[in-house]
GROMACS .gro file of C-alpha atoms in nm:
model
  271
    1UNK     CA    1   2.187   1.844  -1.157
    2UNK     CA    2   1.924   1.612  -1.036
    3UNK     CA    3   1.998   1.454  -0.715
    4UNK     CA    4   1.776   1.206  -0.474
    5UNK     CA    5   1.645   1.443  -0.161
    6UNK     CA    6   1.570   1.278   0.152
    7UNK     CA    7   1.311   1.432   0.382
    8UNK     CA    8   1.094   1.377   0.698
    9UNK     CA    9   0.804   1.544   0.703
   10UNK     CA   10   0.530   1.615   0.987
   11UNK     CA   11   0.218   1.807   0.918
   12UNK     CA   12  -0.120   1.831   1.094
   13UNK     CA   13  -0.355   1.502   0.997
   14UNK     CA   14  -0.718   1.628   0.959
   15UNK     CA   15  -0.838   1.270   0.904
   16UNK     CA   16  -0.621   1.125   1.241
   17UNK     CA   17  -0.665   1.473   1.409
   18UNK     CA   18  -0.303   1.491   1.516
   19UNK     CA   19   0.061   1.618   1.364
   20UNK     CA   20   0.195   1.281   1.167
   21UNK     CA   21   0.544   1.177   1.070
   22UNK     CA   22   0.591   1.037   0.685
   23UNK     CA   23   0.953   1.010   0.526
   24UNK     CA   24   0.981   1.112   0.149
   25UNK     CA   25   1.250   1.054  -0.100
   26UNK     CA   26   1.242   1.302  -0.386
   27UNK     CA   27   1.453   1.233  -0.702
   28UNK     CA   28   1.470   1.626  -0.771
   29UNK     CA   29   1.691   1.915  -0.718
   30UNK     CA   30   1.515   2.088  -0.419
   31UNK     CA   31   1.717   2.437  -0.364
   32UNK     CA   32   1.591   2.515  -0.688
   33UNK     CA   33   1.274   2.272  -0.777
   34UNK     CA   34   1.100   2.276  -0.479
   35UNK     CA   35   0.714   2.303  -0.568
   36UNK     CA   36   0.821   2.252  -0.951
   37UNK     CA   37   0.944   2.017  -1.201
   38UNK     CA   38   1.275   1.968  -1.305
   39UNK     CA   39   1.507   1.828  -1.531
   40UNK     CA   40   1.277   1.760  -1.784
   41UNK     CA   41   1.015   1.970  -1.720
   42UNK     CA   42   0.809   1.636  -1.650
   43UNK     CA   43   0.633   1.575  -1.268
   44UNK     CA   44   0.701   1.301  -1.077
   45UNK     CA   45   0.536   0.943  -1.064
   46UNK     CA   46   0.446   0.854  -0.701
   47UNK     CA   47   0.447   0.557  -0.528
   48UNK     CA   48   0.324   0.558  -0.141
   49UNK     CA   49   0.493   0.248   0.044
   50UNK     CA   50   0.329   0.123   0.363
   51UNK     CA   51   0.512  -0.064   0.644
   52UNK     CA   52   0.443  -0.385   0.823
   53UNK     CA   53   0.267  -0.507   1.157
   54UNK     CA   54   0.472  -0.339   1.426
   55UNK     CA   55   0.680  -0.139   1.176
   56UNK     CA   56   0.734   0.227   1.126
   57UNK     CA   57   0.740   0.457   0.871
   58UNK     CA   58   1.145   0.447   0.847
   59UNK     CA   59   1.118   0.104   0.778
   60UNK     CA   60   1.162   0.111   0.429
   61UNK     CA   61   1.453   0.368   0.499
   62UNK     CA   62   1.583   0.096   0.769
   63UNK     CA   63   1.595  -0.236   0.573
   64UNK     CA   64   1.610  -0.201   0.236
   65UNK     CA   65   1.771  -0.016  -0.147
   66UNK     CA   66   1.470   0.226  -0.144
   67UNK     CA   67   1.668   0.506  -0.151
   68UNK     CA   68   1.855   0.380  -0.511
   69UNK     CA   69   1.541   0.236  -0.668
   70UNK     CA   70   1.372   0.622  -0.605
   71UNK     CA   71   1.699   0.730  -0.815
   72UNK     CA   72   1.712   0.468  -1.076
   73UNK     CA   73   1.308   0.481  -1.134
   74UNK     CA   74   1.272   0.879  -1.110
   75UNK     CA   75   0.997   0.822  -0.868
   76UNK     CA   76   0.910   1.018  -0.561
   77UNK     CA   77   0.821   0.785  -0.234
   78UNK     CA   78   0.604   0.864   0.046
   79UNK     CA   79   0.627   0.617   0.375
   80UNK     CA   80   0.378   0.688   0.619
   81UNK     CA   81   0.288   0.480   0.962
   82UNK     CA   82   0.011   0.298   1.008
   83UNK     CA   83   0.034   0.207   1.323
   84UNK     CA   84  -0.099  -0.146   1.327
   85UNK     CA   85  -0.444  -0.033   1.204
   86UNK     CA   86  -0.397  -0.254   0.926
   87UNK     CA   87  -0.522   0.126   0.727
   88UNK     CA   88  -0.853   0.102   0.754
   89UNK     CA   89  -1.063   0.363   0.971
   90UNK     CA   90  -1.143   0.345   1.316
   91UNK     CA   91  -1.476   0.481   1.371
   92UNK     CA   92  -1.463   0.434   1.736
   93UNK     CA   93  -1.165   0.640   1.818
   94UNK     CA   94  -1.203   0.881   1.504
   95UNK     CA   95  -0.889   0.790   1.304
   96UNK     CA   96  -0.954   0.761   0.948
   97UNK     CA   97  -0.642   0.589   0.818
   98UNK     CA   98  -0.766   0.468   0.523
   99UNK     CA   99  -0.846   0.820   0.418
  100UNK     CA  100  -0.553   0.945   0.541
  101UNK     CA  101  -0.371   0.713   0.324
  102UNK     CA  102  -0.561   0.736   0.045
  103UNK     CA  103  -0.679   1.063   0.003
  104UNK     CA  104  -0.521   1.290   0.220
  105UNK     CA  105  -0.135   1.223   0.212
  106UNK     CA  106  -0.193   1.237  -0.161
  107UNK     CA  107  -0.328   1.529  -0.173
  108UNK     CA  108  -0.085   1.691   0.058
  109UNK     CA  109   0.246   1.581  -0.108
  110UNK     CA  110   0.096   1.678  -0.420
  111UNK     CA  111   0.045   2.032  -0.334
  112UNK     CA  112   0.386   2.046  -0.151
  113UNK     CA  113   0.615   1.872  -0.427
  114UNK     CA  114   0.645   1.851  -0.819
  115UNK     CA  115   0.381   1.479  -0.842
  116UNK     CA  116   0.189   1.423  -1.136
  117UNK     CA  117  -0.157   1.439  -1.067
  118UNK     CA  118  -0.254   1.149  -1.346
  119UNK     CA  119  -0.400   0.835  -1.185
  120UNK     CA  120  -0.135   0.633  -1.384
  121UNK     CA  121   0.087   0.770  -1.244
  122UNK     CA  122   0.002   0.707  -0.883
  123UNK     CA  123   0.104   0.411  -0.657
  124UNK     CA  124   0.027   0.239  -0.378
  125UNK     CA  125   0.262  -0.048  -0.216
  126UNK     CA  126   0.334  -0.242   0.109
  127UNK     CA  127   0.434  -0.541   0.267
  128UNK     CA  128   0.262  -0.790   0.510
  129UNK     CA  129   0.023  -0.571   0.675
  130UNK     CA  130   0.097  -0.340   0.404
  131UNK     CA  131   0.056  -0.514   0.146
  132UNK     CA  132  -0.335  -0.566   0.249
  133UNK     CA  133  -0.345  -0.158   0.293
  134UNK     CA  134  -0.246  -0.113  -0.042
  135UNK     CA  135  -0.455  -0.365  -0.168
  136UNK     CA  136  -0.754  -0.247  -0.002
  137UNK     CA  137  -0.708   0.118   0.030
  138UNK     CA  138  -0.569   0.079  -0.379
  139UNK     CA  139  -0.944  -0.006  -0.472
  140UNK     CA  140  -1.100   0.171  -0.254
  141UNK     CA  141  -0.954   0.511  -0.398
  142UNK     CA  142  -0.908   0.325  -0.716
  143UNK     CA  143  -0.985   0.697  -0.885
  144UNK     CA  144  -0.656   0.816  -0.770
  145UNK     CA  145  -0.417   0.507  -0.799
  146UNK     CA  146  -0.322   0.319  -1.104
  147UNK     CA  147  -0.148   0.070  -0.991
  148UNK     CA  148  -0.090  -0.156  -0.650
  149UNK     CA  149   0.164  -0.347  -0.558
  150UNK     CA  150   0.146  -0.568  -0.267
  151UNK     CA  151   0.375  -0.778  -0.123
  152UNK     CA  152   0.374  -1.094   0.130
  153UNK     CA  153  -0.046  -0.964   0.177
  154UNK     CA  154  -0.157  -1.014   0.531
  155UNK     CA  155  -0.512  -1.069   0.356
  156UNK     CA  156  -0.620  -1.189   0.665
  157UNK     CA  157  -0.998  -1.109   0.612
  158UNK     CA  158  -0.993  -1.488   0.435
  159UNK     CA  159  -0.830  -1.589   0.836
  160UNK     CA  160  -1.010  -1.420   1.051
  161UNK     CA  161  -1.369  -1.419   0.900
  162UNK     CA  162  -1.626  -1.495   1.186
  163UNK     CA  163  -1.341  -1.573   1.421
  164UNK     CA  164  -1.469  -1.751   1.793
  165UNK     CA  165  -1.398  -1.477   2.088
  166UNK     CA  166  -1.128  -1.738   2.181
  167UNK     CA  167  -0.911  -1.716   1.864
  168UNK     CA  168  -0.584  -1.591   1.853
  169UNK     CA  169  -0.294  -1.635   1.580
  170UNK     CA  170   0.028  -1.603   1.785
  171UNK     CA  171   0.018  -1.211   1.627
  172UNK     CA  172  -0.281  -1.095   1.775
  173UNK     CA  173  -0.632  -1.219   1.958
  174UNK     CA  174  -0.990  -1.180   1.861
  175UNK     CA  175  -1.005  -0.866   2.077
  176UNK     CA  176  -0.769  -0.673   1.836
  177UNK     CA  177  -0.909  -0.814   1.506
  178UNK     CA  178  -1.282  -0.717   1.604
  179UNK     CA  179  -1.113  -0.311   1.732
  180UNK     CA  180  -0.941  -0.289   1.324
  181UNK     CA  181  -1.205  -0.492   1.145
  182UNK     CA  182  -1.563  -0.466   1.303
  183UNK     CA  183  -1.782  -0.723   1.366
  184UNK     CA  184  -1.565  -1.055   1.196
  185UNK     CA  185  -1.884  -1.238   1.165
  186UNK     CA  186  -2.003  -0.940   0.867
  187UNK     CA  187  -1.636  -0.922   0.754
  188UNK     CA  188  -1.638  -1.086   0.440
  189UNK     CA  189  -1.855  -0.873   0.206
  190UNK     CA  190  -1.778  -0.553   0.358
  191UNK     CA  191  -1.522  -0.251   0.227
  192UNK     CA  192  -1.286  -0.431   0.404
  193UNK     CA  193  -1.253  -0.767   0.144
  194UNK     CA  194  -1.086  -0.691  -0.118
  195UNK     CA  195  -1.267  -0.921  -0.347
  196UNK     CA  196  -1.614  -0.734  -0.267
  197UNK     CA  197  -1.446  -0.439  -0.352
  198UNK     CA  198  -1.300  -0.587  -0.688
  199UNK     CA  199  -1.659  -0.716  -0.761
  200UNK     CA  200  -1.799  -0.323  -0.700
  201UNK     CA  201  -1.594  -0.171  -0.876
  202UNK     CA  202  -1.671  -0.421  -1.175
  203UNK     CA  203  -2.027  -0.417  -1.133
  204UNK     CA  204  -2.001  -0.002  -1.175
  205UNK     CA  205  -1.757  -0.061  -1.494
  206UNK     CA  206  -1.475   0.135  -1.343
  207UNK     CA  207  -1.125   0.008  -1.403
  208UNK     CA  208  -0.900  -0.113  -1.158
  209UNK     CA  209  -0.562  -0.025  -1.092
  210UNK     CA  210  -0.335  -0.277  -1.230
  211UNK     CA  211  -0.211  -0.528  -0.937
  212UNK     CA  212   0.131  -0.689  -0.874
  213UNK     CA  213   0.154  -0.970  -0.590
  214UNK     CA  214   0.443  -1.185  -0.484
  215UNK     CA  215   0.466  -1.391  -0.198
  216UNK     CA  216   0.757  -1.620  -0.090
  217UNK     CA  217   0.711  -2.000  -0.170
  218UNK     CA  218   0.795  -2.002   0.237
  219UNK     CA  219   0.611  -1.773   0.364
  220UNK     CA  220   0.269  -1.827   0.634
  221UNK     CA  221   0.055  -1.615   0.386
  222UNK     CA  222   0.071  -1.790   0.086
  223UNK     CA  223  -0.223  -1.971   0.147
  224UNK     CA  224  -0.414  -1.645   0.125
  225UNK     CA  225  -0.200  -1.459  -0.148
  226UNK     CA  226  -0.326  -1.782  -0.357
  227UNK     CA  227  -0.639  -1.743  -0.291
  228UNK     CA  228  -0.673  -1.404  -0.382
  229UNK     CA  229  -0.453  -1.438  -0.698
  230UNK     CA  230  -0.735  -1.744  -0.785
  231UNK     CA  231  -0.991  -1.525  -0.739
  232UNK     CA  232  -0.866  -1.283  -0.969
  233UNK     CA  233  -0.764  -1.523  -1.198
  234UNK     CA  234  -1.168  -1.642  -1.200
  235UNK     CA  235  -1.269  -1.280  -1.289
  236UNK     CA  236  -1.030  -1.222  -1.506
  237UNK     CA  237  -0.902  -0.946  -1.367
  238UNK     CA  238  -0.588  -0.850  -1.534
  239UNK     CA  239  -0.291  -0.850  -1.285
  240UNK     CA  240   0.076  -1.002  -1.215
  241UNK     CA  241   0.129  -1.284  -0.967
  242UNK     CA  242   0.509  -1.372  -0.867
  243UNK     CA  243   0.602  -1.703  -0.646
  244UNK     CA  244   0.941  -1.746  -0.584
  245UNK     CA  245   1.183  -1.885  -0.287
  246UNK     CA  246   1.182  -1.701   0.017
  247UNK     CA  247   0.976  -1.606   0.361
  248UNK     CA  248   0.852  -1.360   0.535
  249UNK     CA  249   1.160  -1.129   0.564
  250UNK     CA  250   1.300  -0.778   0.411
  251UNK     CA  251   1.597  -1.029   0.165
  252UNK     CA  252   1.238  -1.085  -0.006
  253UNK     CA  253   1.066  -0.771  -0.022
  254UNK     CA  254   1.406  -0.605  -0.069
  255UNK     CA  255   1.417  -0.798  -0.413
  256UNK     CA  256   1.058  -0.772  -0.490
  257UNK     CA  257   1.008  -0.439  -0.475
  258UNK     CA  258   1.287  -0.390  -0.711
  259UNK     CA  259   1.119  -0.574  -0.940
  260UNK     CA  260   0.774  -0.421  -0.905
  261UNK     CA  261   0.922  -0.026  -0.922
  262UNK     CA  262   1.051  -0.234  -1.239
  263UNK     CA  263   0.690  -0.323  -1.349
  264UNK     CA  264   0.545  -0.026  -1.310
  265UNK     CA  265   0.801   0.197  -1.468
  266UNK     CA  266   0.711  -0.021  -1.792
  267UNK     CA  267   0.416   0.018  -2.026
  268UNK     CA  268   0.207  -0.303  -1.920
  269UNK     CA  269  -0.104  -0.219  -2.118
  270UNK     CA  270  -0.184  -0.580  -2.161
  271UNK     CA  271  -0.176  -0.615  -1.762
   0.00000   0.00000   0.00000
């Protein structure tokens, strides 16, 4: 019998140079599939859900039906912290989240439990905050995920973008944004904007994983959820772009992720 495992897991971070914390839920049978697949013989899609600003890695766990959509989709998740680095590296301290998150944790879960190893069959996800790190991190290691889905984006590149010393957004000051994102006046056109990295990966002829956005109709960021969906839309870059009623708040993402695990358990080959 197949039943939904629910784990936390620390292990020794090479890329953050420290033991980390991620929580995993596993639809498998572990006292006797652990390291293999089951039921059908088939391994597991993957889908690695990042938190938002000042969130955790049980957050997922905390506030929403994560636990029955990893049961009704057959899909392993992974929920790491990211610790308000937005996941991108820090150079200064040595903390390569973006790696971490993109390379490493995948590469760990997939030696240590029954994933498929197929780009299409790899996910990234988040919300707010996380929704930029999947967005980002998703085309940055777009060789190892085929599809991102990204939720109330905090694409704040498009706010912050050579930012005056005195700026600050209620959330955070110029301080912080120039420690995560570098030098804000050289931010747009770096690794860190997602539309230069969309335009890179294009210019190489690589595909991109496929992309699912939704943002609430009341939410602060859907000014910039817009703007990247119309950028998109002006390279024709193949992706699905949900408005509906709601804010900033889990009764949104609790829905919306429903409906992306949805998404991406479907064949959307004209996505």
């Amino acid at each position: 019998m197949v039943i939904l495992a629910t784990l936390q897991i620390s292990f020794q971070s090479k890329c953050l140079r420290r033991e980390v914390t991620f929580n995993a839920l596993l639809p498998v049978d572990l006292p006797e599939g652990f390291g293999q697949p089951v039921g059908s013989g088939e391994p597991l899609r993957a889908v690695y859900l990042l938190h938002g600003f000042s969130g955790s890695h049980n957050d997922w766990m905390n506030f929403s039906r994560i636990r029955e959509l990893s049961d009704r989709y057959q899909i392993a998740v992974f929920m790491p912290a990211g610790e308000n680095h937005f996941y991108l590296d820090d150079e200064n301290r040595g903390e390569w989240f973006s790696e971490y998150i993109g390379k490493e944790l995948v590469e760990f879960t997939r030696r240590m439990f029954p994933l498929s190893a197929k780009r299409e069959d790899t996910y990234i996800g988040g919300l707010s905050m996380g929704g930029y790190g999947a967005i980002r991190n998703g085309l940055k290691y777009a060789e190892l995920f085929g599809r991102i889905i990204a939720l109330s984006s905090a694409l704040i590149p498009y706010k912050i973008a050579n930012a005056a010393p005195d700026y600050d957004d209620g959330i955070a000051s110029y301080k912080y944004y120039t420690s995560v994102f570098g030098d804000l006046s050289q931010l747009l056109g770096s690794d860190k904007d997602p539309e230069r990295l969309v335009l890179d990966l294009k210019a190489k002829g690589l595909k991109l994983p496929k992309l699912y956005m939704a943002c609430g109709t009341e939410d602060s960021l859907l000014d910039v959820n817009r703007r990247f969906h119309d950028f998109l839309e002006r390279e024709k870059v193949g992706h699905l772009y949900e408005e509906s009623a709601g804010a900033h708040t889990w009764e949104f993402w609790d829905k919306q992720i429903e409906g992306a695990l949805k998404w991406a358990a479907e064949d959307n080959d004209s996505i």
